[in-house]
Amino acid sequence: MARKSRKKLQTAEAIVLPEISESLDKKMATAAYARLSVEKEQDESIQTQIVMLHNYIAEHPDMKLTDTYIDNGYTGTNFERPAFKRMIEDAKTGKIDTIIVKDFSRFGRDYIGVGDYLEQIFPVLGIRFIAINSTYNS
């Protein structure tokens, strides 16, 4: 008996495509972080940072703003800032997946410390880091 071709056995109806995973629809829990060294009562700069960060998140449908962390009047030469500490705790507990800042200097002025976060800490925690004006996206 002759062999039958298997090419025609599968019809379009027989092919079942896998359902799209819900994880593709999941948005990244995103933190916006703004810092300014000198606190001013009516400071436009900190508001400008926040608007920039919120607009960036709004333009990216894969991101969802979880919280905005603001350290107004704190130096960037160390990481002893209340909102910064709260943001890192939220990263450790899995509340956030992504951190967005205006540029590296808003995150911190201690470049060795910033490097430790970018190269050591955030990869371990699974955190994506974006510095908008520095055109950095991990």
XYZ file of N, CA and C in Angstrom, residues 16-123:
324
model
N -4.560 24.731 16.299
C -5.043 25.528 17.426
C -3.888 26.387 17.908
N -4.097 27.694 17.891
C -3.070 28.607 18.368
C -3.157 28.732 19.881
N -2.024 28.795 20.543
C -2.072 28.952 21.989
C -2.660 30.316 22.356
N -3.364 30.350 23.482
C -3.954 31.609 23.926
C -2.847 32.572 24.337
N -3.118 33.841 24.123
C -2.140 34.852 24.515
C -2.065 34.868 26.030
N -0.856 34.833 26.522
C -0.631 34.785 27.953
C -1.073 36.088 28.620
N -1.629 35.955 29.823
C -2.025 37.139 30.574
C -0.817 37.964 30.964
N 0.351 37.340 31.046
C 1.549 38.078 31.451
C 1.927 39.139 30.425
N 1.507 38.959 29.156
C 1.778 39.979 28.159
C 0.942 41.233 28.418
N -0.225 41.035 29.021
C -1.091 42.156 29.335
C -0.685 42.845 30.633
N 0.147 42.215 31.424
C 0.548 42.766 32.708
C 1.440 43.977 32.496
N 1.097 45.056 33.174
C 1.893 46.268 33.075
C 2.948 46.263 34.172
N 4.083 46.883 33.860
C 5.164 46.975 34.836
C 4.805 48.004 35.902
N 4.886 47.606 37.139
C 4.652 48.524 38.254
C 5.835 49.485 38.311
N 5.578 50.748 38.049
C 6.630 51.725 37.837
C 6.647 52.784 38.925
N 7.861 53.097 39.395
C 8.073 54.142 40.388
C 8.715 55.342 39.717
N 8.192 56.523 40.009
C 8.790 57.771 39.536
C 9.544 58.369 40.721
N 10.841 58.671 40.528
C 11.637 59.233 41.624
C 12.157 60.604 41.225
N 11.870 61.613 42.070
C 12.339 62.981 41.837
C 13.070 63.465 43.080
N 14.171 64.198 42.861
C 14.956 64.731 43.974
C 15.466 66.108 43.612
N 15.491 66.971 44.623
C 16.072 68.292 44.465
C 16.812 68.619 45.751
N 18.037 69.120 45.639
C 18.866 69.378 46.807
C 18.346 70.506 47.681
N 17.936 71.577 47.074
C 17.510 72.748 47.839
C 15.992 72.826 47.808
N 15.385 72.717 48.991
C 13.926 72.764 49.070
C 13.450 74.200 48.937
N 12.493 74.381 48.065
C 11.868 75.687 47.872
C 10.370 75.495 47.963
N 9.705 76.507 48.533
C 8.266 76.387 48.730
C 7.510 76.233 47.422
N 7.813 77.069 46.461
C 7.134 76.989 45.170
C 8.158 76.670 44.087
N 8.697 75.517 44.197
C 9.757 75.144 43.265
C 9.173 74.526 42.014
N 9.497 75.103 40.892
C 9.024 74.597 39.611
C 9.823 73.364 39.188
N 11.073 73.288 39.612
C 11.951 72.222 39.145
C 11.480 70.836 39.571
N 11.084 70.687 40.820
C 10.638 69.369 41.279
C 9.327 69.005 40.578
N 8.449 69.984 40.384
C 7.197 69.738 39.665
C 7.467 69.390 38.207
N 8.454 70.046 37.615
C 8.828 69.755 36.231
C 9.311 68.319 36.101
N 10.123 67.873 37.063
C 10.593 66.480 37.057
C 9.421 65.514 37.133
N 8.500 65.782 38.047
C 7.367 64.879 38.255
C 6.499 64.807 37.000
N 6.230 65.957 36.392
C 5.425 65.974 35.165
C 6.136 65.191 34.054
N 7.447 65.379 33.928
C 8.214 64.655 32.909
C 8.120 63.142 33.124
N 8.277 62.717 34.368
C 8.231 61.285 34.680
C 6.838 60.712 34.428
N 5.810 61.418 34.871
C 4.434 60.941 34.672
C 4.071 60.897 33.191
N 4.522 61.884 32.426
C 4.263 61.882 30.977
C 4.957 60.703 30.303
N 6.190 60.407 30.709
C 6.929 59.283 30.138
C 6.174 57.974 30.386
N 5.698 57.812 31.597
C 4.952 56.590 31.940
C 3.649 56.525 31.139
N 2.971 57.654 31.000
C 1.713 57.692 30.248
C 1.916 57.348 28.774
N 3.086 57.671 28.238
C 3.382 57.394 26.829
C 3.781 55.942 26.583
N 4.005 55.182 27.639
C 4.409 53.781 27.502
C 3.316 52.884 28.081
N 2.529 52.266 27.220
C 1.390 51.473 27.678
C 1.776 50.225 28.486
N 3.046 49.846 28.462
C 3.476 48.689 29.234
C 3.810 49.046 30.679
N 3.675 50.337 31.042
C 3.999 50.792 32.384
C 2.756 51.313 33.097
N 2.743 51.101 34.409
C 1.661 51.616 35.249
C 2.306 52.309 36.443
N 1.973 53.572 36.657
C 2.527 54.325 37.778
C 2.025 53.723 39.082
N 2.955 53.271 39.909
C 2.607 52.700 41.203
C 2.707 53.750 42.298
N 3.788 54.548 42.260
C 3.992 55.561 43.278
C 4.996 56.590 42.777
N 4.911 57.790 43.341
C 5.882 58.843 43.059
C 6.630 59.122 44.349
N 7.945 59.000 44.303
C 8.804 59.191 45.465
C 9.535 60.521 45.298
N 9.398 61.408 46.289
C 9.960 62.745 46.172
C 10.830 63.052 47.382
N 12.090 63.379 47.120
C 13.009 63.852 48.153
C 13.347 65.298 47.818
N 12.606 66.227 48.388
C 12.815 67.643 48.134
C 13.638 68.220 49.286
N 14.818 68.716 48.961
C 15.688 69.290 49.980
C 16.725 68.317 50.508
N 16.981 67.222 49.802
C 17.960 66.218 50.230
C 19.101 66.148 49.221
N 20.306 66.057 49.739
C 21.479 65.960 48.883
C 21.527 64.614 48.172
N 22.157 64.610 47.030
C 22.316 63.376 46.283
C 23.654 62.701 46.541
N 24.443 63.255 47.465
C 25.771 62.686 47.730
C 25.724 61.434 48.583
N 24.563 61.137 49.180
C 24.405 59.870 49.900
C 22.990 59.351 49.643
N 22.723 58.180 50.125
C 21.414 57.562 49.877
C 20.554 57.537 51.134
N 20.860 58.397 52.069
C 20.091 58.513 53.306
C 18.965 59.526 53.110
N 18.017 59.141 52.274
C 16.872 59.996 51.961
C 15.602 59.198 52.218
N 14.606 59.793 52.870
C 13.412 59.014 53.256
C 12.646 58.398 52.074
N 12.382 59.159 51.054
C 11.622 58.610 49.916
C 12.460 57.572 49.168
N 13.768 57.808 49.067
C 14.648 56.853 48.404
C 14.628 55.514 49.139
N 14.749 55.576 50.472
C 14.729 54.343 51.270
C 13.408 53.598 51.109
N 12.309 54.350 51.097
C 10.985 53.730 50.924
C 10.872 53.073 49.553
N 11.419 53.740 48.526
C 11.379 53.188 47.169
C 12.193 51.889 47.087
N 13.372 51.878 47.692
C 14.210 50.664 47.673
C 13.515 49.528 48.427
N 12.858 49.836 49.535
C 12.098 48.809 50.267
C 10.979 48.246 49.393
N 10.290 49.127 48.671
C 9.229 48.672 47.766
C 9.796 47.807 46.644
N 11.005 48.118 46.201
C 11.662 47.294 45.174
C 12.001 45.917 45.745
N 12.476 45.888 46.972
C 12.846 44.614 47.606
C 11.638 43.727 47.856
N 10.496 44.329 48.153
C 9.290 43.546 48.428
C 8.509 43.199 47.167
N 8.959 43.720 46.004
C 8.304 43.390 44.744
C 7.142 44.293 44.389
N 6.965 45.384 45.116
C 5.870 46.308 44.814
C 6.104 47.034 43.488
N 7.379 47.256 43.136
C 7.703 47.936 41.885
C 8.664 47.091 41.053
N 8.556 47.238 39.735
C 9.417 46.524 38.785
C 10.379 47.460 38.072
N 10.006 48.734 38.005
C 10.738 49.721 37.217
C 10.885 51.010 38.011
N 12.057 51.634 37.886
C 12.302 52.940 38.493
C 12.674 53.903 37.376
N 12.006 55.067 37.368
C 12.283 56.083 36.356
C 12.717 57.364 37.049
N 13.804 57.960 36.539
C 14.293 59.252 37.028
C 14.532 60.161 35.831
N 14.660 61.468 36.111
C 14.938 62.428 35.042
C 16.319 62.153 34.447
N 17.336 62.055 35.309
C 18.690 61.714 34.883
C 19.434 61.104 36.066
N 20.636 60.631 35.818
C 21.400 59.957 36.864
C 21.609 60.832 38.094
N 21.813 62.133 37.909
C 22.102 63.006 39.044
C 20.905 63.132 39.986
N 19.687 62.902 39.496
C 18.515 62.934 40.378
C 18.481 61.685 41.239
N 18.992 60.584 40.735
C 19.050 59.342 41.504
C 20.120 59.446 42.582
N 21.285 59.977 42.204
C 22.358 60.148 43.171
C 23.579 60.783 42.545
N 24.351 61.480 43.363
C 25.575 62.136 42.895
C 26.815 61.318 43.218
N 26.664 60.281 44.010
C 27.767 59.371 44.323
C 27.791 58.315 43.208
N 28.645 58.558 42.215
C 28.608 57.723 41.015
C 29.013 56.275 41.273
N 29.827 56.043 42.277
C 30.165 54.659 42.633
C 28.931 53.980 43.221
N 28.226 54.695 44.094
C 26.997 54.152 44.675
C 25.917 53.924 43.634
N 25.779 54.864 42.703
C 24.813 54.708 41.610
C 25.171 53.479 40.780
N 26.461 53.326 40.495
C 26.921 52.160 39.741
C 26.620 50.853 40.451
N 26.777 50.840 41.771
C 26.446 49.634 42.543
C 24.967 49.276 42.389
N 24.118 50.278 42.460
C 22.689 50.008 42.279
C 22.406 49.474 40.875
N 22.994 50.115 39.858
C 22.709 49.739 38.475
C 23.275 48.374 38.100
N 24.464 48.057 38.592
C 25.139 46.840 38.158
C 25.008 45.664 39.127
N 24.725 45.943 40.394
C 24.689 44.871 41.382
C 23.288 44.659 41.973
N 22.730 45.712 42.518
C 21.494 45.580 43.305
C 20.262 45.398 42.418
N 20.072 46.289 41.456
C 18.868 46.205 40.624
C 18.780 44.917 39.808
N 19.866 44.436 39.223
C 19.746 43.156 38.506
C 19.323 41.996 39.418
